[in-house]
Coordinates of N, CA, C and O in Angstrom, one line a residue:
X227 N 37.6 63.0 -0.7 CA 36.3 62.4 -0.8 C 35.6 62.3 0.5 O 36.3 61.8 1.5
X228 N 34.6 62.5 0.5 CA 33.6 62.2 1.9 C 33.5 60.9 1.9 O 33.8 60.1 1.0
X229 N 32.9 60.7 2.9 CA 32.2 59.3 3.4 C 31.0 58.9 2.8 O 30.8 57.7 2.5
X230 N 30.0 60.2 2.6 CA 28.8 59.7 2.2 C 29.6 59.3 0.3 O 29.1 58.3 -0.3
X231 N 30.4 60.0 -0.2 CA 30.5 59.4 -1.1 C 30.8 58.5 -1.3 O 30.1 57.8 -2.1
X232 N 32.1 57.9 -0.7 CA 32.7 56.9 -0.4 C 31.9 55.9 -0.3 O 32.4 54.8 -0.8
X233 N 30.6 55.8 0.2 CA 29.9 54.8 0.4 C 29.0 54.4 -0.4 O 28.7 53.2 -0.6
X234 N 28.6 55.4 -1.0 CA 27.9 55.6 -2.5 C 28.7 54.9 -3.6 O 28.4 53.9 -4.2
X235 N 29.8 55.6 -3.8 CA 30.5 54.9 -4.9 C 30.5 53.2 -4.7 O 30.1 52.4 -5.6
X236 N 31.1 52.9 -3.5 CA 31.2 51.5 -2.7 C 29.8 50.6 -3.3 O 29.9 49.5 -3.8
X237 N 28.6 51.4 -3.2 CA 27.0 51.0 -3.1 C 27.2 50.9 -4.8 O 26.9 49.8 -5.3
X238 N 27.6 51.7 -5.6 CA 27.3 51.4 -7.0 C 28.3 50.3 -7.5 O 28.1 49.5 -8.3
X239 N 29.4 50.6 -6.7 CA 30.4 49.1 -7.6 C 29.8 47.8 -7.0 O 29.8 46.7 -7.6
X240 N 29.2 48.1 -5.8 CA 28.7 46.6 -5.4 C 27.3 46.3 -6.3 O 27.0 45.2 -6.6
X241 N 26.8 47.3 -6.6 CA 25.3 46.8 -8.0 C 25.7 46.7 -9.3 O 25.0 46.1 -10.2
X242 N 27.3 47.2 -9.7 CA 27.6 46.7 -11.0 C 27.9 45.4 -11.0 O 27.4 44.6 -11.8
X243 N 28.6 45.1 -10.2 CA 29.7 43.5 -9.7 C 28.4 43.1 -9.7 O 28.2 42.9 -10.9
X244 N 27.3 42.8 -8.8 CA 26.1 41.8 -8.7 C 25.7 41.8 -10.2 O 25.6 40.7 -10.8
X245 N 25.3 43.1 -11.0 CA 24.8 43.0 -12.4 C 26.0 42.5 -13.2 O 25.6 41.8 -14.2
X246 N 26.8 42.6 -13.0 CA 28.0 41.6 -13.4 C 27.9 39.9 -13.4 O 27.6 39.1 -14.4
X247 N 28.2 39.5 -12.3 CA 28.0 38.4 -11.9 C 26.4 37.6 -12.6 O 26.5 36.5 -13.1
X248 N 25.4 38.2 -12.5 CA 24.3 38.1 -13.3 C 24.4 37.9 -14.5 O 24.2 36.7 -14.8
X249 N 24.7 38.8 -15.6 CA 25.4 38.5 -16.6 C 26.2 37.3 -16.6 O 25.8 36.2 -17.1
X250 N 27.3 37.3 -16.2 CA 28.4 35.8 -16.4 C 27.1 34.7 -16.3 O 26.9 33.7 -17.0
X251 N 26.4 35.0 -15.3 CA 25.1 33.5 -14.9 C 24.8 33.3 -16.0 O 25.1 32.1 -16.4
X252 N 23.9 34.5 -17.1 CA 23.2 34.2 -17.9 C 23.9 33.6 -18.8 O 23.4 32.8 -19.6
X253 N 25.2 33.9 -18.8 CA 26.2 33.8 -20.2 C 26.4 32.4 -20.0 O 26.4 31.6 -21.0
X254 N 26.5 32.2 -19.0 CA 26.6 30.5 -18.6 C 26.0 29.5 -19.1 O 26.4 28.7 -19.9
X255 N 24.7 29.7 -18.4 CA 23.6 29.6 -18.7 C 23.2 29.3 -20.0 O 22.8 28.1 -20.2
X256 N 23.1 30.2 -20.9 CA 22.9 30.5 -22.3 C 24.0 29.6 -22.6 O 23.5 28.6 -23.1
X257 N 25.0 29.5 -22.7 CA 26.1 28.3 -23.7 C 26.0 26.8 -23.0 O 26.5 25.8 -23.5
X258 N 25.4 26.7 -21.8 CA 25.4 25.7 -21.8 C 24.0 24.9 -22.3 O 24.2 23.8 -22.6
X259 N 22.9 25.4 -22.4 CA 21.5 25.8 -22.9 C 22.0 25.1 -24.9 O 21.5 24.2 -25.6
X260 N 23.2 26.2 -25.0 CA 23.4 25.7 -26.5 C 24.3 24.4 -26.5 O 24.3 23.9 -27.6
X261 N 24.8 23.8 -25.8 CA 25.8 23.1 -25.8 C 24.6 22.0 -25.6 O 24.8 21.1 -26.4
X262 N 23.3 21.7 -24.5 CA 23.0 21.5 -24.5 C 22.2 20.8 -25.4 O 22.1 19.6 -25.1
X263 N 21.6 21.2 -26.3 CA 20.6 21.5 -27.3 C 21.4 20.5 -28.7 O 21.1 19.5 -29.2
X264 N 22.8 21.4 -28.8 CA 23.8 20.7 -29.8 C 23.8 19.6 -29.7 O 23.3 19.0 -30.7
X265 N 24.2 18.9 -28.6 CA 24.5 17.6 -27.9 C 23.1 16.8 -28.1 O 23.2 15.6 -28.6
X266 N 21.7 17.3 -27.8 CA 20.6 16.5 -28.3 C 20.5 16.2 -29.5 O 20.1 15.1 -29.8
X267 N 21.0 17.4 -30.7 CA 20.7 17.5 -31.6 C 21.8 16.1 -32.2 O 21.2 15.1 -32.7
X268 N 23.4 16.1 -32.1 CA 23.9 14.9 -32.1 C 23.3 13.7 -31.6 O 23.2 12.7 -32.3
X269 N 22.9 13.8 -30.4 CA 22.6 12.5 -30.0 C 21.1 12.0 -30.8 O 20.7 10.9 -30.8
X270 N 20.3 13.1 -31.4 CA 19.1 12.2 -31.8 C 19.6 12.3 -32.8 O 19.4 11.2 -33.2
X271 N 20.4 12.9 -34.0 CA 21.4 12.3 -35.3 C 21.8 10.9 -35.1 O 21.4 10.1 -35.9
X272 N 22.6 10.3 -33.9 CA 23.0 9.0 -34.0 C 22.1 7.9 -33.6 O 22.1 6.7 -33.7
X273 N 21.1 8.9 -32.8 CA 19.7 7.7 -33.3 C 19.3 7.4 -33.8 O 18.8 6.3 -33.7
X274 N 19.1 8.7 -35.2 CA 18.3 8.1 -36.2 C 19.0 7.5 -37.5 O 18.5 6.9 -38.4
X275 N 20.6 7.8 -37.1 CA 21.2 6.9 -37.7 C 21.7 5.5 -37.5 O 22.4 4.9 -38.3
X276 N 21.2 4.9 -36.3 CA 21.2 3.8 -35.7 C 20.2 3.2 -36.3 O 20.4 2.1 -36.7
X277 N 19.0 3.9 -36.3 CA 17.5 3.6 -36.3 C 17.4 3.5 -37.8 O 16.3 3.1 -38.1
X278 N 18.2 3.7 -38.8 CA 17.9 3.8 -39.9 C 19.3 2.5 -40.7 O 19.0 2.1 -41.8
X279 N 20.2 2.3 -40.1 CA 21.1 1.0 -40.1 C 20.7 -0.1 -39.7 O 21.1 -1.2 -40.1
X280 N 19.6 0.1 -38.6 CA 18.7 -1.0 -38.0 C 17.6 -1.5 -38.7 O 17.0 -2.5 -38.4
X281 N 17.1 -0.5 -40.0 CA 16.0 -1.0 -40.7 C 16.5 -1.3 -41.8 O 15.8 -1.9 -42.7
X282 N 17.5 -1.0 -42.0 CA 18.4 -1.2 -43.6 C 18.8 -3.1 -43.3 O 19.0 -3.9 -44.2
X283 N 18.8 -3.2 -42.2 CA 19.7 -4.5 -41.9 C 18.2 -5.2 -41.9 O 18.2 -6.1 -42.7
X284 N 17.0 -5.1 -41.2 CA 16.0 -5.9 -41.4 C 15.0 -5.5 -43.1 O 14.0 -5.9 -43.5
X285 N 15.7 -4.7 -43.6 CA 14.8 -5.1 -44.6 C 15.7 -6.0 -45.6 O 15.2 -6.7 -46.5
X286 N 17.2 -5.8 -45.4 CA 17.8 -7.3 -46.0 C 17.6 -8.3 -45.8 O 17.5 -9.1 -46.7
X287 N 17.4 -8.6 -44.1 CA 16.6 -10.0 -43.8 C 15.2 -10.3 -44.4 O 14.8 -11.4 -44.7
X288 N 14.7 -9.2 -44.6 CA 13.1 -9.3 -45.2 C 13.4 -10.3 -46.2 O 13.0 -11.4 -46.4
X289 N 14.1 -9.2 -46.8 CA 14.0 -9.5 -48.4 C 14.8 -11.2 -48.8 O 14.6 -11.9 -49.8
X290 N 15.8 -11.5 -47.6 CA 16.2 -12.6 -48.2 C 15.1 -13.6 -48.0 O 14.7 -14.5 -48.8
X291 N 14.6 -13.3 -46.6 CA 13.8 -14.3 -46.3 C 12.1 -14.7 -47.3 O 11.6 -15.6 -47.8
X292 N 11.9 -13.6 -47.3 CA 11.2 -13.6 -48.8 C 11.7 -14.2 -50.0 O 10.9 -15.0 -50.4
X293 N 12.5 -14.1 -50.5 CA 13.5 -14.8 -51.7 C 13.0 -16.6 -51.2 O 12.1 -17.2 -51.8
X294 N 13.8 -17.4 -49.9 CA 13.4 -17.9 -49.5 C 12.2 -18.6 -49.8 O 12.2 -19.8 -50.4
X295 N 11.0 -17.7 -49.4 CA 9.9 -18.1 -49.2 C 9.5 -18.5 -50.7 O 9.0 -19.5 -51.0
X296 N 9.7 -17.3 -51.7 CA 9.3 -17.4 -53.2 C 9.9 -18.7 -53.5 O 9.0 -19.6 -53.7
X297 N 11.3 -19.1 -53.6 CA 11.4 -20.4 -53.9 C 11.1 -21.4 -53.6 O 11.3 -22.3 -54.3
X298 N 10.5 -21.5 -52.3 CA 10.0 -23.2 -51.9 C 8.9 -22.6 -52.1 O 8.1 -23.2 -51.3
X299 N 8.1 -21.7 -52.7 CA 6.6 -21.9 -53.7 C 6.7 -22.1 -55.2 O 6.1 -22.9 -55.9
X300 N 7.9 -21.2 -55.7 CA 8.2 -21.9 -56.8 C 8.8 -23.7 -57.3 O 8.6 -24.3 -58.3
X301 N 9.3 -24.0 -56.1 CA 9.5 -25.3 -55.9 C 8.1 -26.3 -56.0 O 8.1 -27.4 -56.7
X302 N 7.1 -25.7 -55.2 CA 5.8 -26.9 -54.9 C 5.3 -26.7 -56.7 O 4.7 -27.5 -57.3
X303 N 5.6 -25.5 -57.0 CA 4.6 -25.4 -58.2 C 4.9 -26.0 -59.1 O 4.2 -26.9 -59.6
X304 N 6.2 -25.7 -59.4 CA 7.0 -27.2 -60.2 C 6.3 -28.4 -59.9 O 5.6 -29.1 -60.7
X305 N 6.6 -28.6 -58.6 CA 6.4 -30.4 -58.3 C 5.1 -30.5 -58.9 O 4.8 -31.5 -59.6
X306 N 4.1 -29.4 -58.4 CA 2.6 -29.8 -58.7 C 2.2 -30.1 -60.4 O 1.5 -30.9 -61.0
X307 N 3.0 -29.2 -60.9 CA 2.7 -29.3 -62.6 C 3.6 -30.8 -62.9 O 3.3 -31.8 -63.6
X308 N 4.5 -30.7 -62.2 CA 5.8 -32.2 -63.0 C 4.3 -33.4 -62.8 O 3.9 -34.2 -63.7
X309 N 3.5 -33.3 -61.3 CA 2.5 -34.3 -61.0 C 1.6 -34.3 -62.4 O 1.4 -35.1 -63.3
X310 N 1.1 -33.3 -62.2 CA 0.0 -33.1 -63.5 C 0.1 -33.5 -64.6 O -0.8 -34.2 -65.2
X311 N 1.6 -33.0 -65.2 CA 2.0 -33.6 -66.4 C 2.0 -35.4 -66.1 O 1.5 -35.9 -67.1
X312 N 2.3 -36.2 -65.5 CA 2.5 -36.9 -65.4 C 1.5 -37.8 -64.8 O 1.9 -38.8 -64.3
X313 N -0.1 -37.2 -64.7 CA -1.0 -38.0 -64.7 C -1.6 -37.6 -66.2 O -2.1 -38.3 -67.0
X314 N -1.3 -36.5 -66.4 CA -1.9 -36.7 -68.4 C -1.2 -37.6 -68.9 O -1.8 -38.7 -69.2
X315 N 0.4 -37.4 -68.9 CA 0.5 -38.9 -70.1 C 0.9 -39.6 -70.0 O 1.8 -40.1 -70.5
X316 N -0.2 -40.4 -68.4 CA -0.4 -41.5 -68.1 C -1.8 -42.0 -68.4 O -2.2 -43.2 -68.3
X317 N -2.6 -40.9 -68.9 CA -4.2 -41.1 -69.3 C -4.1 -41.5 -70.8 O -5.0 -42.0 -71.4
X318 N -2.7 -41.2 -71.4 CA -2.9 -41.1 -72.9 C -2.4 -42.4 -72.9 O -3.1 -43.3 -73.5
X319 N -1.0 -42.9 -72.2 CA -0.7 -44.3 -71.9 C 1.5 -44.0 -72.2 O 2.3 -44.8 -72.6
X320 N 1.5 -42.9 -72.0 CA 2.6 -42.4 -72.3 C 3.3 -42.3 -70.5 O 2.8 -42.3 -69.4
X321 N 5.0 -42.1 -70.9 CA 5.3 -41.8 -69.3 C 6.6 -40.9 -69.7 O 6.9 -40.8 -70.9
X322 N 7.3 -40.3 -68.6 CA 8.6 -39.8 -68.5 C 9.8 -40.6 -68.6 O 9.9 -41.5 -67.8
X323 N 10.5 -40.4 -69.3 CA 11.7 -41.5 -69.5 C 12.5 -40.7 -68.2 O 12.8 -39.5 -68.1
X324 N 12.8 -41.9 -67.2 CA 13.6 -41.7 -65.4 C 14.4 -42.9 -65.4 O 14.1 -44.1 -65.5
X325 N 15.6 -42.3 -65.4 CA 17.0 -42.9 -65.5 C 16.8 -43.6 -64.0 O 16.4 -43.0 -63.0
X326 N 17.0 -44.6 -64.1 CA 17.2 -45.5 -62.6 C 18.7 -46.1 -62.7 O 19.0 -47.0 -63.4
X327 N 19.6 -45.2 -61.5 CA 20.7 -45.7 -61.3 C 20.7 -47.1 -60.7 O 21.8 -47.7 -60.5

């Protein structure tokens, strides 16, 4: 083999190996790209499963606290009607029989 080929051949393994090496970059590149992406895609999955455990838990607070609220309105309404009844049949001349311990 000559020189000038020798050097040529030399010149083309050295542009495959670089297009080589290029490749592996991209290949790199590209799975980490997907690895990347995966990984967001998990991590905003456990946010929005966080984010949806976190509203599950305040809408039980809601809801108790509401419960709550309904009964000390149900409570006054009572009291206000037991009042009411009990200025009518005090107008008639009538009263509630109240056990006094």
């Amino acid at each position: 083999m000559s020189v000038e080929k020798a050097t040529k051949v030399e010149e083309s393994f050295q542009r495959v190996l670089g297009f080589k090496k290029m490749v592996d970059r991209w290949r790199n590149s590209h799975t980490h790209c997907l690895w990347q992406t995966t990984l967001d895609q998990r991590r905003n999955l456990y946010a929005t499963l966080r984010m949806q455990d976190a509203m599950g838990r305040e809408l039980a607070l809601a809801r108790k606290q509401l419960l709550v609220v309904r009964r000390a309105a149900l409570c006054q309404l009572f009291e206000a009607e037991l009042r009411q009844y009990e200025r009518e049949l005090n107008q008639t001349g009538r009263a509630f029989y109240v056990e006094r311990l």
